[in-house]
PDB file of C-alpha atoms in Angstrom:
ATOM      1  CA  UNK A   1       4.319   3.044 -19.419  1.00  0.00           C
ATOM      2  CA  UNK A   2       7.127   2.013 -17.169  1.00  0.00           C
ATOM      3  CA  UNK A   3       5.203   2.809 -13.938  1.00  0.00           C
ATOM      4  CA  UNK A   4       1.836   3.812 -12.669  1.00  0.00           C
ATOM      5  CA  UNK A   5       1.152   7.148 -13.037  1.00  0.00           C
ATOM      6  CA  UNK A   6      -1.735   9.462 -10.897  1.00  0.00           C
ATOM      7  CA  UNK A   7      -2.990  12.594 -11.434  1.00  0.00           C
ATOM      8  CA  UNK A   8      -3.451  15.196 -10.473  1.00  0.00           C
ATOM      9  CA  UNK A   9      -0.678  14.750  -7.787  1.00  0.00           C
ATOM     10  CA  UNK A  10      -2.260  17.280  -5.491  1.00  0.00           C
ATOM     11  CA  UNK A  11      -5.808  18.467  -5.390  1.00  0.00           C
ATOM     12  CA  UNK A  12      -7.919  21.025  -3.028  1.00  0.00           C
ATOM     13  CA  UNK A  13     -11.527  20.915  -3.155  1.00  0.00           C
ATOM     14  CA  UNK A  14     -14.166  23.014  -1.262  1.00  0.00           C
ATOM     15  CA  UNK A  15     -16.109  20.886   0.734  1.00  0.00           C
ATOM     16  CA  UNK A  16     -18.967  19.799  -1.372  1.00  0.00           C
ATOM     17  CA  UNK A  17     -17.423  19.784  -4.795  1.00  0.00           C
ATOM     18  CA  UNK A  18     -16.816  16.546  -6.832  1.00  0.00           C
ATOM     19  CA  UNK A  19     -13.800  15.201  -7.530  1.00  0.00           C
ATOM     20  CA  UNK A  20     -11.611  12.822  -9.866  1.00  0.00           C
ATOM     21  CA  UNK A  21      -8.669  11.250 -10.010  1.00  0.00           C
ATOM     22  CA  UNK A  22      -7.514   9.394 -12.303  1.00  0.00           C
ATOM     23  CA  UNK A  23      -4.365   6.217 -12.766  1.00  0.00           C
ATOM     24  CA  UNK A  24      -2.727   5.020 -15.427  1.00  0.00           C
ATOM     25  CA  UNK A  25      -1.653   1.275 -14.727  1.00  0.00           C
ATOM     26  CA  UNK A  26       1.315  -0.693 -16.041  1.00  0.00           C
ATOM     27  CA  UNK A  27       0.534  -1.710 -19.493  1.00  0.00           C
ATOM     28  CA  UNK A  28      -0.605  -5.417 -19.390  1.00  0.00           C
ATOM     29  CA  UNK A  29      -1.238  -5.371 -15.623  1.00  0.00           C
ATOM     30  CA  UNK A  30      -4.752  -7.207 -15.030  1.00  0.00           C
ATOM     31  CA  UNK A  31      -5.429  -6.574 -11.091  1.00  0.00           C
ATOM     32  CA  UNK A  32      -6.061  -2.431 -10.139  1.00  0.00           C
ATOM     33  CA  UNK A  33      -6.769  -1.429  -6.544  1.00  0.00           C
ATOM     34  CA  UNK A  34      -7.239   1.480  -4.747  1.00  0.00           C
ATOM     35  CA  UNK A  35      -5.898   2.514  -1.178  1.00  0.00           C
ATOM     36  CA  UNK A  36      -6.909   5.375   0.768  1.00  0.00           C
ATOM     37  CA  UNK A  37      -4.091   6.666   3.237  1.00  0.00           C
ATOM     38  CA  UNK A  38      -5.105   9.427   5.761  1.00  0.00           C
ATOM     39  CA  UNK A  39      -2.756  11.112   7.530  1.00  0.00           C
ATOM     40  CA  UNK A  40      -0.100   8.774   9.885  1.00  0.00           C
ATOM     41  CA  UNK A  41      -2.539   5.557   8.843  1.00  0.00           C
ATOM     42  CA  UNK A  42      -1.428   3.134   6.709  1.00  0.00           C
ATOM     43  CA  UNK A  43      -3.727   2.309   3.239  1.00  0.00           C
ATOM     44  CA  UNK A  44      -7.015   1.199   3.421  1.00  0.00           C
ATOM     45  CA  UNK A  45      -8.660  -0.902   0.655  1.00  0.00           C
ATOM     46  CA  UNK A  46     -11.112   0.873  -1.006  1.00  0.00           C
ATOM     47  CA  UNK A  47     -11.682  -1.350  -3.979  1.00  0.00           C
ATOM     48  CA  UNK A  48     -10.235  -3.241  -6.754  1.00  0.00           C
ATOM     49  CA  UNK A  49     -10.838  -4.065 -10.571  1.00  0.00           C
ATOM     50  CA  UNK A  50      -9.941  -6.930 -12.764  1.00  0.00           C
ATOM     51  CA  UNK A  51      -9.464  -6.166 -16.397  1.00  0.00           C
ATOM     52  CA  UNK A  52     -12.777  -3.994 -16.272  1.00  0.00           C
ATOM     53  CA  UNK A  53     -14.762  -6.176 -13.594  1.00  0.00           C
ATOM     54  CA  UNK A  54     -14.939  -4.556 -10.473  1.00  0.00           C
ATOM     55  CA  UNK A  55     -15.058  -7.249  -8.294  1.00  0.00           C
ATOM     56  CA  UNK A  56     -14.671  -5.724  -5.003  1.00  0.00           C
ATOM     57  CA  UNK A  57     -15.997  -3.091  -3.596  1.00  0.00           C
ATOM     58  CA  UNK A  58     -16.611  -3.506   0.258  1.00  0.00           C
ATOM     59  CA  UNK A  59     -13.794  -0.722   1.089  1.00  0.00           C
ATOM     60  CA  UNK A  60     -15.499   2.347  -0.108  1.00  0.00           C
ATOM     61  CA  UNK A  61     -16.534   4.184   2.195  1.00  0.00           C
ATOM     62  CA  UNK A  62     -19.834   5.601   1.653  1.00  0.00           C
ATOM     63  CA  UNK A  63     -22.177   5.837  -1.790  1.00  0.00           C
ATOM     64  CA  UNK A  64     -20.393   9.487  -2.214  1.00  0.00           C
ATOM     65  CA  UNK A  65     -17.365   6.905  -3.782  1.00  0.00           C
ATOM     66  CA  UNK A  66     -17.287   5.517  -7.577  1.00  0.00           C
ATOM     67  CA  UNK A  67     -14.938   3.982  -9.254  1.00  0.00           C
ATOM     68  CA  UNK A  68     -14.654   2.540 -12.701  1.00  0.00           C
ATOM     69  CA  UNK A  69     -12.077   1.175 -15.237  1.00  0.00           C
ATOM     70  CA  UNK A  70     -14.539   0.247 -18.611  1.00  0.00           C
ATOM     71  CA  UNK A  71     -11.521  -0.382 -21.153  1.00  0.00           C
ATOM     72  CA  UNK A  72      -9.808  -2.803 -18.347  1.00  0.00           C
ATOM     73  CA  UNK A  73      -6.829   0.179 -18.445  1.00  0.00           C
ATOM     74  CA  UNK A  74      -6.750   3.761 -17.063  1.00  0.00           C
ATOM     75  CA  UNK A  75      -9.149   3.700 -14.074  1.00  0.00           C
ATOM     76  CA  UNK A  76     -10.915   6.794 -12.573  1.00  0.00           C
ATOM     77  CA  UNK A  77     -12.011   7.042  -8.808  1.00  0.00           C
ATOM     78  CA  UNK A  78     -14.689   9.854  -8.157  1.00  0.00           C
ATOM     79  CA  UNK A  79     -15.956  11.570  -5.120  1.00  0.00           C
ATOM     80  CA  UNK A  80     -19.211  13.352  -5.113  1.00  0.00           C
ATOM     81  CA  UNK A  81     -19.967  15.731  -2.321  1.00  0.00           C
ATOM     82  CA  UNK A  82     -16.675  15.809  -0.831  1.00  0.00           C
ATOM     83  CA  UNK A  83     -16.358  16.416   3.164  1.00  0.00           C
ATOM     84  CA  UNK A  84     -13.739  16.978   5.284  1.00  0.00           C
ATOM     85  CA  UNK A  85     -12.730  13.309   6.251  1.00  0.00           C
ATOM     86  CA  UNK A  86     -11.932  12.539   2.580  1.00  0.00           C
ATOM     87  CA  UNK A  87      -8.676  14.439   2.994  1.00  0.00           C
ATOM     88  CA  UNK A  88      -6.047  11.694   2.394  1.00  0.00           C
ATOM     89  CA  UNK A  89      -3.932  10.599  -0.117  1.00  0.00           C
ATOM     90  CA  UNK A  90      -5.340   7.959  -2.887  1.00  0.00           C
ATOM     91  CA  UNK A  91      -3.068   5.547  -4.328  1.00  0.00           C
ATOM     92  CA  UNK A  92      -3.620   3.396  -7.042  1.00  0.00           C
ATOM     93  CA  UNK A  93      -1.702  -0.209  -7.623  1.00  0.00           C
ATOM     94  CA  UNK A  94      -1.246  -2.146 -10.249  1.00  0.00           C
ATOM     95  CA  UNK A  95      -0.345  -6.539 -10.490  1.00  0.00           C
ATOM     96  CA  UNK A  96      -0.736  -9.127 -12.916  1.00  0.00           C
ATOM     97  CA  UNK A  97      -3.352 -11.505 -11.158  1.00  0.00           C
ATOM     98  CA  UNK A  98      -1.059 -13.745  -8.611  1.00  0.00           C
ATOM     99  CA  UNK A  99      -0.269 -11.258  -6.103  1.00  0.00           C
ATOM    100  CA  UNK A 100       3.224 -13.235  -6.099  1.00  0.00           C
ATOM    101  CA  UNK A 101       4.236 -11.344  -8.310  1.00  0.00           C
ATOM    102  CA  UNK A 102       4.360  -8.163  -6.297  1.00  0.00           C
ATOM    103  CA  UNK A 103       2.149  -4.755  -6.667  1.00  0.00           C
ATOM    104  CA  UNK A 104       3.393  -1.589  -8.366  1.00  0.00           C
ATOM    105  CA  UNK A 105       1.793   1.639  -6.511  1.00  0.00           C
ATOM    106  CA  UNK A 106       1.561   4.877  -8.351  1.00  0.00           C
ATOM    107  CA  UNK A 107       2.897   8.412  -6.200  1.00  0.00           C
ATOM    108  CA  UNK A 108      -0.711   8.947  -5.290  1.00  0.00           C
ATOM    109  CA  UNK A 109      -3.278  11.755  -5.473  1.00  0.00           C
ATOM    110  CA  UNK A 110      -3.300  13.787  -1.677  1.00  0.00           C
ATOM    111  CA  UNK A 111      -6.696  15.238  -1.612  1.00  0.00           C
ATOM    112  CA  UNK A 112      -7.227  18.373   0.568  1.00  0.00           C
ATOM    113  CA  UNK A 113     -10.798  18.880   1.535  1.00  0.00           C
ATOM    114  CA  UNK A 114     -11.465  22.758   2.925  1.00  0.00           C
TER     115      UNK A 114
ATOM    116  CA  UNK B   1      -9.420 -12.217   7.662  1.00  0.00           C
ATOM    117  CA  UNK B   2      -6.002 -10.956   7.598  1.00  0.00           C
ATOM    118  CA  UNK B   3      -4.469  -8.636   9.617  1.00  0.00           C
ATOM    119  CA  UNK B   4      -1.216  -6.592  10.610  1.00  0.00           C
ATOM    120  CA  UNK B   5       0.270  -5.116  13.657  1.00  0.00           C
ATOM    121  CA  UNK B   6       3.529  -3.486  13.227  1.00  0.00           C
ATOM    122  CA  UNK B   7       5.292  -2.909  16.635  1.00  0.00           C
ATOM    123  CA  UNK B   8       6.726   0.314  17.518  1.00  0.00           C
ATOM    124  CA  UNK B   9       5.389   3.643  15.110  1.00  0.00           C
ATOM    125  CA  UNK B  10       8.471   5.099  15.531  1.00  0.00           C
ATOM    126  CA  UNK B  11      12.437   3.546  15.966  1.00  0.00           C
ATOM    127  CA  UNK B  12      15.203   5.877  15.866  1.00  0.00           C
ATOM    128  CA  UNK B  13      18.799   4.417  15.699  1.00  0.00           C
ATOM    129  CA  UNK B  14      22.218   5.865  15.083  1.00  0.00           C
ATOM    130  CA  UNK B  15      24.141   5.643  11.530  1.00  0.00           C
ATOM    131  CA  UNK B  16      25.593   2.492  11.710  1.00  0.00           C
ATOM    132  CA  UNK B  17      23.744   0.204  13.940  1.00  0.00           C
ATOM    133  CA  UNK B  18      21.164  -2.306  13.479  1.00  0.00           C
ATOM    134  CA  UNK B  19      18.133  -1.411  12.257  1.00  0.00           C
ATOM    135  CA  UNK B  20      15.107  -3.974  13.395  1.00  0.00           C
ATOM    136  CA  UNK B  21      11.589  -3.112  12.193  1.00  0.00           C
ATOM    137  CA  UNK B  22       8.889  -5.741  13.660  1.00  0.00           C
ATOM    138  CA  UNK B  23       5.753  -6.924  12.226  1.00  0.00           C
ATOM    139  CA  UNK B  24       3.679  -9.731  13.137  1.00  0.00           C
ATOM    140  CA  UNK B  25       0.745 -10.788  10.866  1.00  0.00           C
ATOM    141  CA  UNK B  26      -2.810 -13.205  10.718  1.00  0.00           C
ATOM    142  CA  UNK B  27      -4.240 -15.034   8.111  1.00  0.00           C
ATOM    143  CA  UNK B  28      -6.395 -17.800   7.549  1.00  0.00           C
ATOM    144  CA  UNK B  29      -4.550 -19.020   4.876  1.00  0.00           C
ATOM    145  CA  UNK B  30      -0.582 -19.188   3.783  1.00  0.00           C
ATOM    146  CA  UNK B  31       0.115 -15.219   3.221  1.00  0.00           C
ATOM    147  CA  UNK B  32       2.026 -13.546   0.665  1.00  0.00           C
ATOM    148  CA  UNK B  33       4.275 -10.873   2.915  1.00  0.00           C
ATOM    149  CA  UNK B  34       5.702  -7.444   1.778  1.00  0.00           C
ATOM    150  CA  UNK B  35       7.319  -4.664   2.759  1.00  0.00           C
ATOM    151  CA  UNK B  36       7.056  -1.027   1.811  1.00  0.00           C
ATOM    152  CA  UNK B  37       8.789   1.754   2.338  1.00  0.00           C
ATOM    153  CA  UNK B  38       7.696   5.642   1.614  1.00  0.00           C
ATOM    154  CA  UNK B  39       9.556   8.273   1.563  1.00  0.00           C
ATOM    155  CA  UNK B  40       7.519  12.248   2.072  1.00  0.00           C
ATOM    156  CA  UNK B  41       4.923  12.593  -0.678  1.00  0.00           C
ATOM    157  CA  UNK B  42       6.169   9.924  -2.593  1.00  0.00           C
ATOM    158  CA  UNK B  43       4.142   6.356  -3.570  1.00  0.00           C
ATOM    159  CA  UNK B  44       4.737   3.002  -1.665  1.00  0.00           C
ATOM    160  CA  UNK B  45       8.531   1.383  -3.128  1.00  0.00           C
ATOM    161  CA  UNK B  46       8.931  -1.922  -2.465  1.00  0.00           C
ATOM    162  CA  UNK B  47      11.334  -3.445  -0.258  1.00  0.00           C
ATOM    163  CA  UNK B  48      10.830  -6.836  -0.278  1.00  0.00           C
ATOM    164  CA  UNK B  49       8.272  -9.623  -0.465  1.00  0.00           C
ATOM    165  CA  UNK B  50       7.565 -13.112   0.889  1.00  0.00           C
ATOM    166  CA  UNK B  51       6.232 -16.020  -1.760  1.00  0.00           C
ATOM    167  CA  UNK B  52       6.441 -19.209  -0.004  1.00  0.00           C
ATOM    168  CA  UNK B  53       9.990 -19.889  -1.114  1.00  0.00           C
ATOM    169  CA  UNK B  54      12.523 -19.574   1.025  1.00  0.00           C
ATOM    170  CA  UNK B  55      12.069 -18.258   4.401  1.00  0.00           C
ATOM    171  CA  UNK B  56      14.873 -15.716   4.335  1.00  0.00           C
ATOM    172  CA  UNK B  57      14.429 -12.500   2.016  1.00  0.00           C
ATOM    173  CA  UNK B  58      16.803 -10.435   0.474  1.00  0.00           C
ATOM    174  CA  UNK B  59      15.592  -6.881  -0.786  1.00  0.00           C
ATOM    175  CA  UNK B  60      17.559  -4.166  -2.304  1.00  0.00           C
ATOM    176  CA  UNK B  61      19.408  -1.358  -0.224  1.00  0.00           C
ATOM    177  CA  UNK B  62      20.259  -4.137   2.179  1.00  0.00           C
ATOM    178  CA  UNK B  63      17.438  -4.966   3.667  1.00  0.00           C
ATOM    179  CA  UNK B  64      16.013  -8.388   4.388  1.00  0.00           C
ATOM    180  CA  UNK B  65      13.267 -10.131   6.676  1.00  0.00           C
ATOM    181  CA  UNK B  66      12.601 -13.381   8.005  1.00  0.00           C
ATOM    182  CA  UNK B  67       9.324 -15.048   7.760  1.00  0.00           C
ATOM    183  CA  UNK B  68       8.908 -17.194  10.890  1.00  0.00           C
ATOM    184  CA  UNK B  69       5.400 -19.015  10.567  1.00  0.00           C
ATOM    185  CA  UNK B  70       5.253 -20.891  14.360  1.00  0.00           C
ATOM    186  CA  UNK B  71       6.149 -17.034  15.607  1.00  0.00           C
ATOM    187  CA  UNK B  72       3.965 -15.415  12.875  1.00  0.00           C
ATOM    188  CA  UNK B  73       6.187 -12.911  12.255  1.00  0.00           C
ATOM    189  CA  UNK B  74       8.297 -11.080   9.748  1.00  0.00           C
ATOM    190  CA  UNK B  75      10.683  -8.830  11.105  1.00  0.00           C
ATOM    191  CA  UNK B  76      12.858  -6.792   8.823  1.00  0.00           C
ATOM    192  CA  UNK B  77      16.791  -6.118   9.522  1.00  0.00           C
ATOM    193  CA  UNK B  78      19.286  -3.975   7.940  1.00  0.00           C
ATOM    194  CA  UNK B  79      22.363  -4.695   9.660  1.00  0.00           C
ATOM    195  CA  UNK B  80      23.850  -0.617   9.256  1.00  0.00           C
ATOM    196  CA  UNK B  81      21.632   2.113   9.408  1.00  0.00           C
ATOM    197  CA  UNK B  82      22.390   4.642   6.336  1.00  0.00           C
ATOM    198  CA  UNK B  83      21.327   8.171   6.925  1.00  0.00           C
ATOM    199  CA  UNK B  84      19.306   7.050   3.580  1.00  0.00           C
ATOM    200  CA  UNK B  85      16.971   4.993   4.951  1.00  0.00           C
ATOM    201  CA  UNK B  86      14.932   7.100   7.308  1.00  0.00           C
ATOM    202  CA  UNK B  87      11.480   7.101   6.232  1.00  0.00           C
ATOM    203  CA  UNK B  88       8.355   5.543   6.930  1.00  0.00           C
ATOM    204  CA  UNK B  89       8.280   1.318   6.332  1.00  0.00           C
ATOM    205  CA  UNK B  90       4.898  -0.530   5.958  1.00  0.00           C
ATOM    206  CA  UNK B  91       4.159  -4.372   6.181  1.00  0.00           C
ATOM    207  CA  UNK B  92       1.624  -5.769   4.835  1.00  0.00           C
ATOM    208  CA  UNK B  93      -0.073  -9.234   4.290  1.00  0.00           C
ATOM    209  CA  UNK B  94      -2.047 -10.356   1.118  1.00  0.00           C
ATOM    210  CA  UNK B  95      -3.123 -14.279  -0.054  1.00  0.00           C
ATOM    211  CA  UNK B  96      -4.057 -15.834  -3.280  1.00  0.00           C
ATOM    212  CA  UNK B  97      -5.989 -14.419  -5.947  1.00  0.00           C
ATOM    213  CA  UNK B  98      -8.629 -17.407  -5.737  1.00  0.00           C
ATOM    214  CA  UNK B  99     -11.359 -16.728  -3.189  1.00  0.00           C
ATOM    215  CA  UNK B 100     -12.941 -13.184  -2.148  1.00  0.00           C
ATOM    216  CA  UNK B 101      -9.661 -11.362  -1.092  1.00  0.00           C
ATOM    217  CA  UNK B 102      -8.866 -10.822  -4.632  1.00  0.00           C
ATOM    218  CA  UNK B 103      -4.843 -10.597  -3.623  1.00  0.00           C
ATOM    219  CA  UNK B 104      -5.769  -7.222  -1.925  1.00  0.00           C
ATOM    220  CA  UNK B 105      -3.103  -6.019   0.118  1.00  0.00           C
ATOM    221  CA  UNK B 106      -3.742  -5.220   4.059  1.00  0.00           C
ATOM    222  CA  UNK B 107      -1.095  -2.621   5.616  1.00  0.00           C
ATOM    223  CA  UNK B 108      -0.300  -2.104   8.921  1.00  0.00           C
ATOM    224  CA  UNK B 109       0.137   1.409  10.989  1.00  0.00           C
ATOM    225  CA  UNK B 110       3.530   1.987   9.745  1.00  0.00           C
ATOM    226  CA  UNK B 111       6.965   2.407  11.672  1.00  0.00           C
ATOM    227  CA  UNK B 112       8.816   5.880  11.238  1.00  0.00           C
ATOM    228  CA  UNK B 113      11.993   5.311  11.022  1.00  0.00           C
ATOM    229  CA  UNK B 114      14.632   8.236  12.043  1.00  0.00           C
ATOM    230  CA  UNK B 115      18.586   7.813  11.694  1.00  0.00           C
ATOM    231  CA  UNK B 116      20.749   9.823  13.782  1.00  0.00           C
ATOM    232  CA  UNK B 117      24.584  10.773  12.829  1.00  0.00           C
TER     233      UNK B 117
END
């Protein structure tokens, strides 16, 4: 597609409950990261993929956080046991290797935790 | 390690005047500089980004920045604040693919910025 595209855009969970989101990244587009943006923060690094190699990992933030991309394309992230301090927004980005070449994000997934 | 500091969460200007958004950065290694801008519940746009040509960047909507490597900086300027442009802007600093960073983008706090008539 022309862009990356999340979904769902907006989900609540009860506190406890798993949850997954999922991206869609630019067709072609080797590099896929993840960024976790909580309220009035900038994005945090969670983790990041290449084709379907995830080669980094050191963002997540506890075991409770999964991510995979097995056909090197659409790219899920999941949350088991979700608490409270989850609630951000997740955004997903998209590059061909050199990061000279700039980083496409998608609108995100803002995860409410109650 | 790299790292961000963005100076000033919120600027507030009138329509018309300069707008000057600062951001001073650290790396190891020559960085790759960007900035973003977001608008409410919307994704990161891009503003403009820094490759190790030349020093001075142009981005779209009139933006530009400077990269200054002795000051470590990279300050971005619009030199008329539209009404358009409040929002909230974002540097951020990533290097080369080769090595552990993996190109991986780090952001700083964000600056708010709010345009009065």
């Amino acid at each position: 597609g022309a862009g990356v595209s999340q979904s769902p855009r907006y989900k609540v969970a009860k506190r406890g409950q798993d949850v997954a989101l999922r991206c869609d990244p630019i067709s072609g587009h080797v590099s896929l990261f993840w960024y976790q943006q909580a309220l009035g923060q900038g994005p945090e690094f969670l983790t990041y993929f290449q084709n379907e190699a995830q080669l980094d990992k050191s963002g997540l933030p506890s075991d409770r956080f999964f991510a995979e991309r097995p056909e090197g394309s659409v790219s899920t992230l999941k949350i088991q046991r979700t608490q409270q301090e989850d609630s951000a927004v997740y955004l997903c980005a998209s590059s061909l290797v050199s990061p000279s070449y700039g980083y496409t994000f998608g609108s995100g997934t803002r995860l409410t935790v109650v | 390690a790299q790292s961000v500091t963005q100076l000033g969460s919120h600027v507030s200007v009138s329509e018309g005047a300069l707008v000057l958004l600062r951001c001073n950065y650290s790396s190891s290694v020559p960085p790759y500089l960007f900035w973003y801008v977001q608008y409410p519940n919307q994704g990161l746009q891009l503003l403009l980004k820094y490759t190790s040509a030349a020093t001075l960047v142009k981005g779209i909507n009139g933006f530009e920045a400077e990269f200054k490597k002795s000051k470590t900086s990279f300050h971005l300027t619009k030199p008329s604040a539209h009404m358009s442009d409040a929002a909230e802007y974002f540097c951020a600093v990533s290097t080369d693919a080769g090595g552990t960073s993996y190109g991986k983008l780090t952001f700083g706090q964000g600056t708010i910025l709010t345009v009065h008539p």
